[in-house]
């Protein structure tokens, strides 16, 4: 196969049309490209024409592939451990150190120790020791010797301060704060820096020790320190379940977890991962996308002719290889130490002039020239500062656009607020060893997921696949073909991300792929819809792993993200549009399912669940809410059963055949930090990264309601919450017995459905919440629960869809946890520097992007809070804004006036106005209104206006206002309020003269 129509070995003459086309592309590149880009385009064109076959061209371009471009970020692993006497537990510390390979170790309550003896135990660490106030105190900080570290002078007992000198200096503070300490938190203010981590034993539980925690958090806020707490308690004392070992950080994002292994201390060891900005790679890269786009336009006629061949699978393989290699050919690598900011010509000229005069002054020793060089240098520094500030303002103003400046803004800020330390760090081997080697980690993950994705054992015959087929009126309905306009619309709607699939292509390529290529893909997509044809490469999957909670975890505690072929994702979106249309016309999905459906909102499911629990409690009935968790739900989907069941639900046969062809014969590899495992087959589950997978999953389980009767069930994708209550109008003890029977029947039906659909339940995470108005609620029910011979535990708190539920439906814990996350983000904002600088505009934008969503998440239940809770959140909102804008000494009302800032109540009111407008035209709104009408009928029955035969009114029945009614009343009361106050002109003039008094 010859690539060039003017290659001399095959053609004696060149067609004039091709020569003119070639000349046109070269002249266009010469006029519109830089000299470097023009030369690069000319070289690529010559290479394409000089190769006789496509294989030889690929072989030549492969030498330009360079995969050794690693991330410029790395992490420090830290251990914080209250040893309760190092002389007794040095062997335990040594074992942990050897297993986890920590970079930093903080040991508190060590007692009096001999540093000579400690040097022999840890010969590869620099040791820093600070005495305590008594024989039981003392803090030791150990830092790996190849990390440059230096002790910072601090005379406070039980506080050891060490600076680690990387690209940016990071201060590590080990602290032990017993109740008997003689110093206060404000004494530590002087040691806090913009890059600082304080870890150890604070002896304060931020959730339970109200007075002590308020003092500690007030000091932390004044120093812009963000608290980081592990998920589980850290104290192992028999009469305490407290979290008193944690960390504060300023400018250093970190993740924190407890070590759940055996320890002889009464404190759990704390494992932390600190994200640092030291460059590991010395090479950067730049893709010349304009050159790539022009060359793709030049070779379009070649691929158009190849696309018309019969073997489209082979052509697609060649095309994908071509795109991957041409991107590598258009990529230029450069040393990072020579990378400089692009400055305007005027500033560069000033720099050259300044350097020239300074060099002449050094040669001649002229004092006046030195003064002139210094003045010029200061002038150029000011110009650079103003230029950087203008670039920053430009980035902020264009942060929502698709420009390169906007991409730089989001990449830098997201990297700071979502650091690499939150990703996978190491695996815990089943024998307890810590595996950090990337090759071993990839192999461990591949073995685990190969077993997880293996085909399930099915007892046949099975009703999903072996029962006689069901004939529907739409059985032969074809998949509607797509058009060029529809494909372009879907392509433009996709996010152009840089994450690559198994073949090295990313959706960012779509920005520079000439539009005429999509005509070729329209043919391929329509052929796939008609015949169920899938190119082989569409079945290749690249899997990257995310840690579900802790960066150091077992393989089973990771979440696989499947990066599919970028062109497969386009046809998935096209098929999804057609599939959802069939679901809506057939009415297959239940109204109680909110996951991945338009006009079905997560917040509505939460409000309906609150309504169900609270209304049952108002009737004096005990309520049991079962929160069901499926074990790796998407990854455990039974492929044959799913396809068979879809056909029985009324999905047309062509749609079912396409889905079956999409699911089968897939293979994948796991990639961890650039290291790939071997390929393994996927015989179960649907891809986690696919836009089509959630709709297939919820359709497969759309008939679950038929098995879970006599309960109110609420679904959001794979999350299920079922509320059951005792029979009203009978004694409380009889209600409990009746509820016990109902719960056991529900669990039996749930287990039966799980076995039938081959969707295993995660019994460890499936819990039940007991709610009742009767006395002794905290003791819980007197009966136990089992599901499939596995015991289920009663919990006092449960997180469902991002909201924390308690037995009495109180929201204090939800507010406290949200406030904790907000404090962390505020600390990050105050230490964030973009392009080396910060500004009021930048901090305000960062607040809107990374802090305000936490407040917004509470808006759905904000009207249900008490007046005290709403007042606290409103003041805390202004406090966070004032801390962000560095005007904490101002009053809330005056701050609102100066910055024209709406209060939290006003923002929440606007949210509810939009939410109610959306509910008015959706099924979600009908469900909430239905509960409101039922409650009105209940009120009429309680007042004697209406009668319900068989139920007598009781003193245990109390007045109850529905959730929607509360929210409507609150919204109406706050609708006309203006939270921005007005001040008289005299006060404003006084402020301008004496701003410190406001």
JSON list of N, CA, C and O in Angstrom, two decimals, residues 350-351 353-355 357-359 362 369-384:
[
{"chain": "A", "resi": 350, "resn": "UNK", "atom": "N", "xyz": [13.81, 45.30, 28.51]},
{"chain": "A", "resi": 350, "resn": "UNK", "atom": "CA", "xyz": [14.27, 45.89, 29.76]},
{"chain": "A", "resi": 350, "resn": "UNK", "atom": "C", "xyz": [15.22, 44.98, 30.52]},
{"chain": "A", "resi": 350, "resn": "UNK", "atom": "O", "xyz": [16.20, 45.44, 31.11]},
{"chain": "A", "resi": 351, "resn": "UNK", "atom": "N", "xyz": [14.95, 43.68, 30.52]},
{"chain": "A", "resi": 351, "resn": "UNK", "atom": "CA", "xyz": [15.84, 42.72, 31.18]},
{"chain": "A", "resi": 351, "resn": "UNK", "atom": "C", "xyz": [17.22, 42.70, 30.52]},
{"chain": "A", "resi": 351, "resn": "UNK", "atom": "O", "xyz": [18.25, 42.69, 31.20]},
{"chain": "A", "resi": 353, "resn": "UNK", "atom": "N", "xyz": [18.62, 45.10, 28.77]},
{"chain": "A", "resi": 353, "resn": "UNK", "atom": "CA", "xyz": [19.29, 46.38, 29.06]},
{"chain": "A", "resi": 353, "resn": "UNK", "atom": "C", "xyz": [19.85, 46.38, 30.48]},
{"chain": "A", "resi": 353, "resn": "UNK", "atom": "O", "xyz": [20.98, 46.82, 30.71]},
{"chain": "A", "resi": 354, "resn": "UNK", "atom": "N", "xyz": [19.04, 45.88, 31.43]},
{"chain": "A", "resi": 354, "resn": "UNK", "atom": "CA", "xyz": [19.47, 45.83, 32.83]},
{"chain": "A", "resi": 354, "resn": "UNK", "atom": "C", "xyz": [20.70, 44.95, 32.99]},
{"chain": "A", "resi": 354, "resn": "UNK", "atom": "O", "xyz": [21.66, 45.31, 33.68]},
{"chain": "A", "resi": 355, "resn": "UNK", "atom": "N", "xyz": [20.70, 43.77, 32.36]},
{"chain": "A", "resi": 355, "resn": "UNK", "atom": "CA", "xyz": [21.84, 42.86, 32.46]},
{"chain": "A", "resi": 355, "resn": "UNK", "atom": "C", "xyz": [23.08, 43.45, 31.81]},
{"chain": "A", "resi": 355, "resn": "UNK", "atom": "O", "xyz": [24.21, 43.28, 32.31]},
{"chain": "A", "resi": 357, "resn": "UNK", "atom": "N", "xyz": [23.86, 46.68, 31.46]},
{"chain": "A", "resi": 357, "resn": "UNK", "atom": "CA", "xyz": [24.42, 47.76, 32.30]},
{"chain": "A", "resi": 357, "resn": "UNK", "atom": "C", "xyz": [25.08, 47.17, 33.55]},
{"chain": "A", "resi": 357, "resn": "UNK", "atom": "O", "xyz": [26.15, 47.62, 33.98]},
{"chain": "A", "resi": 358, "resn": "UNK", "atom": "N", "xyz": [24.46, 46.15, 34.16]},
{"chain": "A", "resi": 358, "resn": "UNK", "atom": "CA", "xyz": [25.04, 45.53, 35.34]},
{"chain": "A", "resi": 358, "resn": "UNK", "atom": "C", "xyz": [26.37, 44.86, 35.02]},
{"chain": "A", "resi": 358, "resn": "UNK", "atom": "O", "xyz": [27.33, 44.93, 35.81]},
{"chain": "A", "resi": 359, "resn": "UNK", "atom": "N", "xyz": [26.47, 44.23, 33.82]},
{"chain": "A", "resi": 359, "resn": "UNK", "atom": "CA", "xyz": [27.74, 43.61, 33.43]},
{"chain": "A", "resi": 359, "resn": "UNK", "atom": "C", "xyz": [28.81, 44.65, 33.21]},
{"chain": "A", "resi": 359, "resn": "UNK", "atom": "O", "xyz": [29.97, 44.47, 33.63]},
{"chain": "A", "resi": 362, "resn": "UNK", "atom": "N", "xyz": [30.09, 45.91, 36.54]},
{"chain": "A", "resi": 362, "resn": "UNK", "atom": "CA", "xyz": [31.04, 45.00, 37.20]},
{"chain": "A", "resi": 362, "resn": "UNK", "atom": "C", "xyz": [32.42, 45.08, 36.56]},
{"chain": "A", "resi": 362, "resn": "UNK", "atom": "O", "xyz": [33.44, 44.97, 37.24]},
{"chain": "A", "resi": 369, "resn": "UNK", "atom": "N", "xyz": [26.87, 53.51, 37.36]},
{"chain": "A", "resi": 369, "resn": "UNK", "atom": "CA", "xyz": [26.24, 52.45, 36.58]},
{"chain": "A", "resi": 369, "resn": "UNK", "atom": "C", "xyz": [25.58, 51.42, 37.47]},
{"chain": "A", "resi": 369, "resn": "UNK", "atom": "O", "xyz": [24.53, 50.86, 37.12]},
{"chain": "A", "resi": 370, "resn": "UNK", "atom": "N", "xyz": [26.18, 51.14, 38.61]},
{"chain": "A", "resi": 370, "resn": "UNK", "atom": "CA", "xyz": [25.56, 50.20, 39.55]},
{"chain": "A", "resi": 370, "resn": "UNK", "atom": "C", "xyz": [24.21, 50.72, 40.03]},
{"chain": "A", "resi": 370, "resn": "UNK", "atom": "O", "xyz": [23.23, 49.97, 40.14]},
{"chain": "A", "resi": 371, "resn": "UNK", "atom": "N", "xyz": [24.16, 52.03, 40.37]},
{"chain": "A", "resi": 371, "resn": "UNK", "atom": "CA", "xyz": [22.90, 52.62, 40.82]},
{"chain": "A", "resi": 371, "resn": "UNK", "atom": "C", "xyz": [21.86, 52.55, 39.70]},
{"chain": "A", "resi": 371, "resn": "UNK", "atom": "O", "xyz": [20.69, 52.21, 39.93]},
{"chain": "A", "resi": 372, "resn": "UNK", "atom": "N", "xyz": [22.29, 52.86, 38.46]},
{"chain": "A", "resi": 372, "resn": "UNK", "atom": "CA", "xyz": [21.37, 52.81, 37.33]},
{"chain": "A", "resi": 372, "resn": "UNK", "atom": "C", "xyz": [20.86, 51.39, 37.09]},
{"chain": "A", "resi": 372, "resn": "UNK", "atom": "O", "xyz": [19.67, 51.19, 36.83]},
{"chain": "A", "resi": 373, "resn": "UNK", "atom": "N", "xyz": [21.76, 50.39, 37.21]},
{"chain": "A", "resi": 373, "resn": "UNK", "atom": "CA", "xyz": [21.35, 48.99, 37.02]},
{"chain": "A", "resi": 373, "resn": "UNK", "atom": "C", "xyz": [20.34, 48.57, 38.09]},
{"chain": "A", "resi": 373, "resn": "UNK", "atom": "O", "xyz": [19.37, 47.85, 37.80]},
{"chain": "A", "resi": 374, "resn": "UNK", "atom": "N", "xyz": [20.57, 49.03, 39.32]},
{"chain": "A", "resi": 374, "resn": "UNK", "atom": "CA", "xyz": [19.64, 48.70, 40.40]},
{"chain": "A", "resi": 374, "resn": "UNK", "atom": "C", "xyz": [18.27, 49.32, 40.15]},
{"chain": "A", "resi": 374, "resn": "UNK", "atom": "O", "xyz": [17.24, 48.67, 40.35]},
{"chain": "A", "resi": 375, "resn": "UNK", "atom": "N", "xyz": [18.23, 50.58, 39.70]},
{"chain": "A", "resi": 375, "resn": "UNK", "atom": "CA", "xyz": [16.95, 51.22, 39.41]},
{"chain": "A", "resi": 375, "resn": "UNK", "atom": "C", "xyz": [16.22, 50.52, 38.27]},
{"chain": "A", "resi": 375, "resn": "UNK", "atom": "O", "xyz": [15.00, 50.31, 38.33]},
{"chain": "A", "resi": 376, "resn": "UNK", "atom": "N", "xyz": [16.97, 50.14, 37.23]},
{"chain": "A", "resi": 376, "resn": "UNK", "atom": "CA", "xyz": [16.34, 49.42, 36.12]},
{"chain": "A", "resi": 376, "resn": "UNK", "atom": "C", "xyz": [15.81, 48.06, 36.56]},
{"chain": "A", "resi": 376, "resn": "UNK", "atom": "O", "xyz": [14.74, 47.62, 36.14]},
{"chain": "A", "resi": 377, "resn": "UNK", "atom": "N", "xyz": [16.58, 47.39, 37.43]},
{"chain": "A", "resi": 377, "resn": "UNK", "atom": "CA", "xyz": [16.16, 46.07, 37.90]},
{"chain": "A", "resi": 377, "resn": "UNK", "atom": "C", "xyz": [14.87, 46.17, 38.70]},
{"chain": "A", "resi": 377, "resn": "UNK", "atom": "O", "xyz": [13.94, 45.35, 38.53]},
{"chain": "A", "resi": 378, "resn": "UNK", "atom": "N", "xyz": [14.77, 47.17, 39.57]},
{"chain": "A", "resi": 378, "resn": "UNK", "atom": "CA", "xyz": [13.54, 47.36, 40.34]},
{"chain": "A", "resi": 378, "resn": "UNK", "atom": "C", "xyz": [12.37, 47.70, 39.43]},
{"chain": "A", "resi": 378, "resn": "UNK", "atom": "O", "xyz": [11.23, 47.25, 39.65]},
{"chain": "A", "resi": 379, "resn": "UNK", "atom": "N", "xyz": [12.64, 48.51, 38.39]},
{"chain": "A", "resi": 379, "resn": "UNK", "atom": "CA", "xyz": [11.58, 48.88, 37.46]},
{"chain": "A", "resi": 379, "resn": "UNK", "atom": "C", "xyz": [11.07, 47.65, 36.69]},
{"chain": "A", "resi": 379, "resn": "UNK", "atom": "O", "xyz": [9.86, 47.46, 36.52]},
{"chain": "A", "resi": 380, "resn": "UNK", "atom": "N", "xyz": [11.99, 46.78, 36.25]},
{"chain": "A", "resi": 380, "resn": "UNK", "atom": "CA", "xyz": [11.59, 45.58, 35.51]},
{"chain": "A", "resi": 380, "resn": "UNK", "atom": "C", "xyz": [10.83, 44.63, 36.43]},
{"chain": "A", "resi": 380, "resn": "UNK", "atom": "O", "xyz": [9.85, 43.99, 36.02]},
{"chain": "A", "resi": 381, "resn": "UNK", "atom": "N", "xyz": [11.23, 44.51, 37.70]},
{"chain": "A", "resi": 381, "resn": "UNK", "atom": "CA", "xyz": [10.52, 43.66, 38.65]},
{"chain": "A", "resi": 381, "resn": "UNK", "atom": "C", "xyz": [9.08, 44.12, 38.82]},
{"chain": "A", "resi": 381, "resn": "UNK", "atom": "O", "xyz": [8.15, 43.30, 38.87]},
{"chain": "A", "resi": 382, "resn": "UNK", "atom": "N", "xyz": [8.88, 45.45, 38.89]},
{"chain": "A", "resi": 382, "resn": "UNK", "atom": "CA", "xyz": [7.52, 45.97, 39.00]},
{"chain": "A", "resi": 382, "resn": "UNK", "atom": "C", "xyz": [6.71, 45.65, 37.76]},
{"chain": "A", "resi": 382, "resn": "UNK", "atom": "O", "xyz": [5.53, 45.30, 37.84]},
{"chain": "A", "resi": 383, "resn": "UNK", "atom": "N", "xyz": [7.36, 45.76, 36.57]},
{"chain": "A", "resi": 383, "resn": "UNK", "atom": "CA", "xyz": [6.65, 45.45, 35.34]},
{"chain": "A", "resi": 383, "resn": "UNK", "atom": "C", "xyz": [6.25, 43.97, 35.29]},
{"chain": "A", "resi": 383, "resn": "UNK", "atom": "O", "xyz": [5.14, 43.63, 34.85]},
{"chain": "A", "resi": 384, "resn": "UNK", "atom": "N", "xyz": [7.16, 43.10, 35.72]},
{"chain": "A", "resi": 384, "resn": "UNK", "atom": "CA", "xyz": [6.84, 41.66, 35.73]},
{"chain": "A", "resi": 384, "resn": "UNK", "atom": "C", "xyz": [5.71, 41.38, 36.71]},
{"chain": "A", "resi": 384, "resn": "UNK", "atom": "O", "xyz": [4.80, 40.59, 36.42]}
]
